[in-house]
Amino acid sequence: MSIASPQRPHSHILEATHVRHSKSSRPVLEFLSHYVFSKDHKVIGLQFLFSTLLWFLIGGLLALAVRWQVAWPWSDVPVLGKLFEQQGGQMAPEFYTMLFTMHATVMIFLVIIPILAGAFGNFLIPLMIGADDMAFPTLNMLSYWFMWPAFIAFGSSFFVEGGAASSGWTSYPTLSTNVAASPGSGMGQTLWLLGLTFVGVSSMLGSVNYMTTIILMRAPGMTMFRLPMTIWAMFITAILQAFALPVLTAAGFMQLADRLIGTGFFSPEGNIVNNTLTSTGGGQPLLWQHLFWFYSHPAVYIMTLPAMGMVSDILTCFSRKPLFGYRPMVYSMAGISGLGFIVWGHHMFISGMNPALGTTFMVSTMLIALPSAVKTFNWLGTMWGGKLQFTTPMLFAISFVSMFIIGGLSGIFMAATPVDIFIHDTYFIVAHFHYVLFASTAMCVWGAIYFWFPKMFGRTMNEFWGKVHFFLTFIFLNGTFFTMHILGAVGFPRRLADAYHYETFHHLQPLNAFMTWCAIGMVACQIIFAINFFWSIFFGPVAGRNPWNANGLEWTTPSPPGHGNFDFQPIVHRGPYEYSVPGCEKDFLMQTDPPRVLPAVTH
Amino acid sequence: MGRFWSLIFLAVPVLGVGTFAVAPFFNIWLPADVSEHGRSVDSLFMFILWLTGAVFVITELLLFWFMWKYDSTKSKTPAKYVHGNHALEVVWTILPAATLLFLAIYQMNTWADIKMRRPVMAPTVEVVGRQFEWRLRYPGRDGSLGTPDDLFLVNDLHVPVDEDILIQLKTMDVLHSFFLPNLRIKQDAVPGMKIPVWFKALETGEFDIVCAELCGWGHYKMKGRITIESRADFDAWLEKKYALQEQTAPPPEETDTAGL
Ligand code: HEM
Ligand SMILES: [Cu+2]
Ligand SMILES: [Cu+2]
């Protein structure tokens, strides 16, 4: 912690606070310890950000290849075609299977989870609670570096014999455990399981750190109920991770053991794959599904709660209004995480699981839509009566609300067991999770990047191009994903390399072609974002400490903050959402503003 | 620009509802239903569609209206300094909770009909998934499965109309899912399990059997056909197939297909 200076520095003061390192005799080591193996939460956060954005690009390109096959099966693939020269430029079905498996794997495990918790969690937690760093900086550094074995495992699996994993991101046995069942079930699947384990270790290290930091390192005056929603979300997410992950890790090891030493946890007696009788038995394929979803349902909230938190912060800032229903917002997040542990069976309604159990899971699943509804109403309440500023981050935040409504409502169809019989494993499900994961979470991530970019790099991104980026992404994403609902209503199955030979689906090719064009547009317009992002790091207009006139503690630090974050001791006097306080000369009241500035204000 | 952005968000409910409204005219909608319980599945789908549709339209319109009305460049009134409203919170917690609970209870009967109240009868046919085909096994003249006179077929399922059909679903290798879009039936086939699937078809015709659970590279081509026909036609077909099997080959090598 740097010197404590009593007064809060003025906002809009530009300071060059990059910590200057004294000339060292070992500049290489110095560079390594400050920028590569750094223990500074901000550097680690940015490392996560850059790595995950790179994987985002890879995942997006994989998605385009998937879409190509769905729209124009067996046609010559542009660019990728060279890979398939032996087949005359067409994609092989096993390649398609691998593509969607790895698309989902990359997006979930290497993009959404680490970008929320790893990038934003790391960068924001100490800044927003007024700490100089995380509780365990070394652990924090390791949480980033444990991603690298995962990057290498997933990345290299594309090049091993049989290709990368190809039994879906859910890796259901016995397809995934039996090498004879699928080409990708060889080395690729082993690497997949190893990669998953390393991602898990990384998340676990992060989650322990986040919980400790948030509980123990809050600045004086920062009570739990003065925490910004982002921090509450990160806190609850960390708890979810800590309780759910061990189950996935154990399941992963069991599958690994099944594959490598033939333990047969998941293989029943007498299984004949590819005309060979498997030697193991005594296991149950459904066991994997239970263990997998016991983690992966909470994981969908790990992929959405932090976004909900960040959206709440962005929405209040640009509505210039206090958050509507602070406590209900916190309780509903807690409710989501609690209920989140007892709904996993909704992924298994037709798996062969006891149908009576299905009924039970239907009730809990219906109920989990409730806290989501409460949150949505409170966001609407926050915008009601505000003074809305349509900045780029605000547009992304509003789109989160708008799109989350769609994703939440489609969840209700699937929670209804009889309806799920028909729509399970169709494009309806694909629509649902793209609305919650892409249209909501990923859109929020963009908003959050535009919002906290000034804090990260000391400069602001270009607003005009930010809005163009928003506009195009918003249009194209709805073109791509909304139409999936009606595809699902026909029963169009997911994961089929070519469905048009079915009488029921043969007329759906033009619609799929339209969606693929939208998907191409959606990926293409990210070029605007990439240019804006990198250009602004170097040439964007210099931002002061608080370019958005926001209230949080992070906006009292220099942009970007130096090592140790605060150049004064922050003392917190109020919650983070005191915007437009009557009788106050400015329309925001920072958490550190001394109480005398205003007439009596509660909260 | 606030006006422009509000209208963009207004487009969400407008085009959203529009998509669902025009889709049926392009035949991009629930495929024809020929089963008994399919009626109730479809009506539950439509019920949820109307309900969620109403919530969707109302919330999206509110969002649009707030954007339009509270645009800082247009509105003169200062932002309201409120932290919430207890009564509202209670209302918008209790109301959706009751609705959702009702929805859950409302589904239970249909679910039980399809997956829990299985007809008491011997299986009409055994369906066994195998990469990448549906193997069928009809009880032969003796009417019971697992005897040497069973009839073996691949991908060509026939069932009589207007009768309860009980299928015994198995798989030899990996997970598959037995999906009959026109009968609103879907059930995973799980290695090591025998899962009963039942339905009653109300119309004759020929429809798709789709595999709906990823089962490997050839998953997309794991296609079968189901022919629903009158009892007389069905019996004649069965007899013909049976005669064909008798004269061509000794019974296939595996008598017990999934080794169970
Ligand atoms: C409003 C609350 C929600 C409800 C009622 C709900 C319900 C469901 C149900 C029943 C399924 C299984 C459908 C099936 O496979 O047949 C499902 C799948 C899924 N949901 Fe949700 N959901 C909700 C919110 C979310 C959120 C917030 C996320 C993520 C941010 C999410 C992500 C997913 C994913 C990724 C899948 C598909 C997994 C797969 O099969 O590959 N859901 N949801
Ligand atoms: Cu789930
Ligand atoms: Cu299949």
Short mmCIF file of C-alpha atoms and ligand atoms in Angstrom, two decimals, chain A residues 104 108 112 169-170 172 292-293 296-297 299-305 308 336 343-350 361 364-373 404-405 407-416 420-421 423-426 428-430 432-438 440-441 494-495, chain B residues 100 186, ligand 1:
data_model
loop_
_atom_site.label_atom_id
_atom_site.label_comp_id
_atom_site.label_asym_id
_atom_site.label_seq_id
_atom_site.Cartn_x
_atom_site.Cartn_y
_atom_site.Cartn_z
CA ALA A 104 -17.89 -25.47 -27.27
CA ILE A 108 -16.74 -22.45 -22.30
CA ILE A 112 -16.18 -17.41 -20.94
CA TRP A 169 -18.23 -30.85 -24.90
CA THR A 170 -20.25 -33.10 -22.61
CA TYR A 172 -20.64 -38.74 -22.70
CA PHE A 292 -20.73 -33.90 -15.23
CA TRP A 293 -23.93 -31.88 -14.87
CA SER A 296 -21.79 -28.06 -15.44
CA HIS A 297 -25.12 -26.72 -14.40
CA ALA A 299 -21.00 -23.75 -14.31
CA VAL A 300 -23.60 -22.09 -16.48
CA TYR A 301 -24.12 -19.70 -13.59
CA ILE A 302 -20.38 -19.33 -13.20
CA MET A 303 -20.66 -18.15 -16.79
CA THR A 304 -23.43 -15.71 -16.10
CA LEU A 305 -23.37 -14.36 -12.53
CA MET A 308 -25.01 -10.01 -14.13
CA ILE A 336 -29.52 -18.86 -8.06
CA VAL A 343 -31.30 -28.69 -10.97
CA TRP A 344 -28.60 -30.60 -12.86
CA GLY A 345 -31.04 -33.36 -13.76
CA HIS A 346 -32.83 -31.09 -16.25
CA HIS A 347 -30.10 -32.00 -18.71
CA MET A 348 -31.07 -35.65 -18.28
CA PHE A 349 -34.85 -35.71 -18.57
CA ILE A 350 -34.76 -38.23 -21.36
CA PHE A 361 -35.87 -31.67 -11.27
CA SER A 364 -36.52 -27.06 -9.02
CA THR A 365 -35.67 -25.91 -12.55
CA MET A 366 -38.88 -23.94 -12.88
CA LEU A 367 -38.06 -22.29 -9.59
CA ILE A 368 -34.59 -21.25 -10.65
CA ALA A 369 -36.16 -19.05 -13.29
CA LEU A 370 -37.56 -17.02 -10.42
CA PRO A 371 -34.38 -15.29 -9.18
CA SER A 372 -33.51 -14.58 -12.82
CA ALA A 373 -36.90 -12.92 -13.25
CA PHE A 404 -31.28 -12.47 -21.12
CA ILE A 405 -35.06 -12.20 -21.14
CA GLY A 407 -32.64 -16.90 -22.86
CA GLY A 408 -34.43 -17.12 -19.55
CA LEU A 409 -37.83 -17.59 -21.12
CA SER A 410 -36.66 -20.29 -23.49
CA GLY A 411 -35.35 -22.11 -20.41
CA ILE A 412 -38.93 -22.54 -19.27
CA PHE A 413 -39.85 -24.55 -22.36
CA MET A 414 -37.03 -26.94 -21.67
CA ALA A 415 -37.75 -27.14 -17.97
CA ALA A 416 -41.21 -28.45 -18.86
CA ASP A 420 -38.39 -31.12 -23.45
CA ILE A 421 -39.02 -34.59 -24.83
CA ILE A 423 -36.99 -30.11 -28.05
CA HIS A 424 -34.16 -31.78 -26.17
CA ASP A 425 -31.03 -32.00 -28.35
CA THR A 426 -32.57 -29.78 -31.01
CA PHE A 428 -34.03 -24.94 -29.48
CA ILE A 429 -31.42 -25.81 -26.86
CA VAL A 430 -28.73 -24.30 -29.04
CA HIS A 432 -31.26 -21.10 -25.44
CA PHE A 433 -27.66 -21.34 -24.46
CA HIS A 434 -26.45 -18.96 -27.11
CA TYR A 435 -28.87 -16.38 -25.80
CA VAL A 436 -27.58 -16.76 -22.27
CA LEU A 437 -23.93 -17.33 -23.11
CA PHE A 438 -23.31 -15.29 -26.21
CA SER A 440 -25.98 -12.08 -22.74
CA THR A 441 -22.61 -12.93 -21.26
CA ARG A 494 -28.07 -30.39 -33.05
CA ARG A 495 -24.72 -32.01 -33.87
CA LEU B 100 -43.80 -21.20 -12.36
CA LYS B 186 -37.48 -39.07 -27.73
C1 HEM C 1 -33.92 -18.97 -16.44
C2 HEM C 1 -33.28 -19.95 -16.02
C3 HEM C 1 -32.89 -21.16 -16.85
C4 HEM C 1 -33.62 -22.28 -17.05
C5 HEM C 1 -35.00 -22.57 -16.53
C6 HEM C 1 -32.81 -23.17 -17.85
C7 HEM C 1 -33.17 -24.44 -18.24
C8 HEM C 1 -32.40 -25.27 -19.01
C9 HEM C 1 -32.74 -26.62 -19.34
C10 HEM C 1 -33.99 -27.35 -18.88
C11 HEM C 1 -31.76 -27.13 -20.12
C12 HEM C 1 -31.65 -28.53 -20.69
C13 HEM C 1 -32.33 -28.62 -21.99
C14 HEM C 1 -32.08 -29.88 -22.71
O1 HEM C 1 -30.92 -30.28 -22.90
O2 HEM C 1 -33.08 -30.48 -23.12
C15 HEM C 1 -30.80 -26.09 -20.30
C16 HEM C 1 -29.66 -26.24 -21.08
C17 HEM C 1 -28.63 -25.32 -21.05
N1 HEM C 1 -28.62 -24.12 -20.38
FE1 HEM C 1 -30.15 -23.33 -19.31
N2 HEM C 1 -31.63 -22.56 -18.15
C18 HEM C 1 -31.64 -21.32 -17.55
C19 HEM C 1 -30.63 -20.41 -17.58
C20 HEM C 1 -29.40 -20.62 -18.14
C21 HEM C 1 -28.28 -19.74 -18.02
C22 HEM C 1 -28.27 -18.44 -17.27
C23 HEM C 1 -27.26 -20.31 -18.71
C24 HEM C 1 -25.84 -19.85 -18.94
C25 HEM C 1 -25.35 -18.71 -18.81
C26 HEM C 1 -27.73 -21.53 -19.27
C27 HEM C 1 -26.97 -22.38 -20.06
C28 HEM C 1 -27.38 -23.57 -20.56
C29 HEM C 1 -26.58 -24.42 -21.39
C30 HEM C 1 -25.14 -24.17 -21.83
C31 HEM C 1 -27.37 -25.52 -21.71
C32 HEM C 1 -27.06 -26.65 -22.68
C33 HEM C 1 -26.02 -27.59 -22.34
C34 HEM C 1 -25.87 -28.62 -23.43
O3 HEM C 1 -26.72 -29.50 -23.54
O4 HEM C 1 -24.88 -28.56 -24.17
N3 HEM C 1 -29.03 -21.70 -18.92
N4 HEM C 1 -31.19 -24.96 -19.61
#
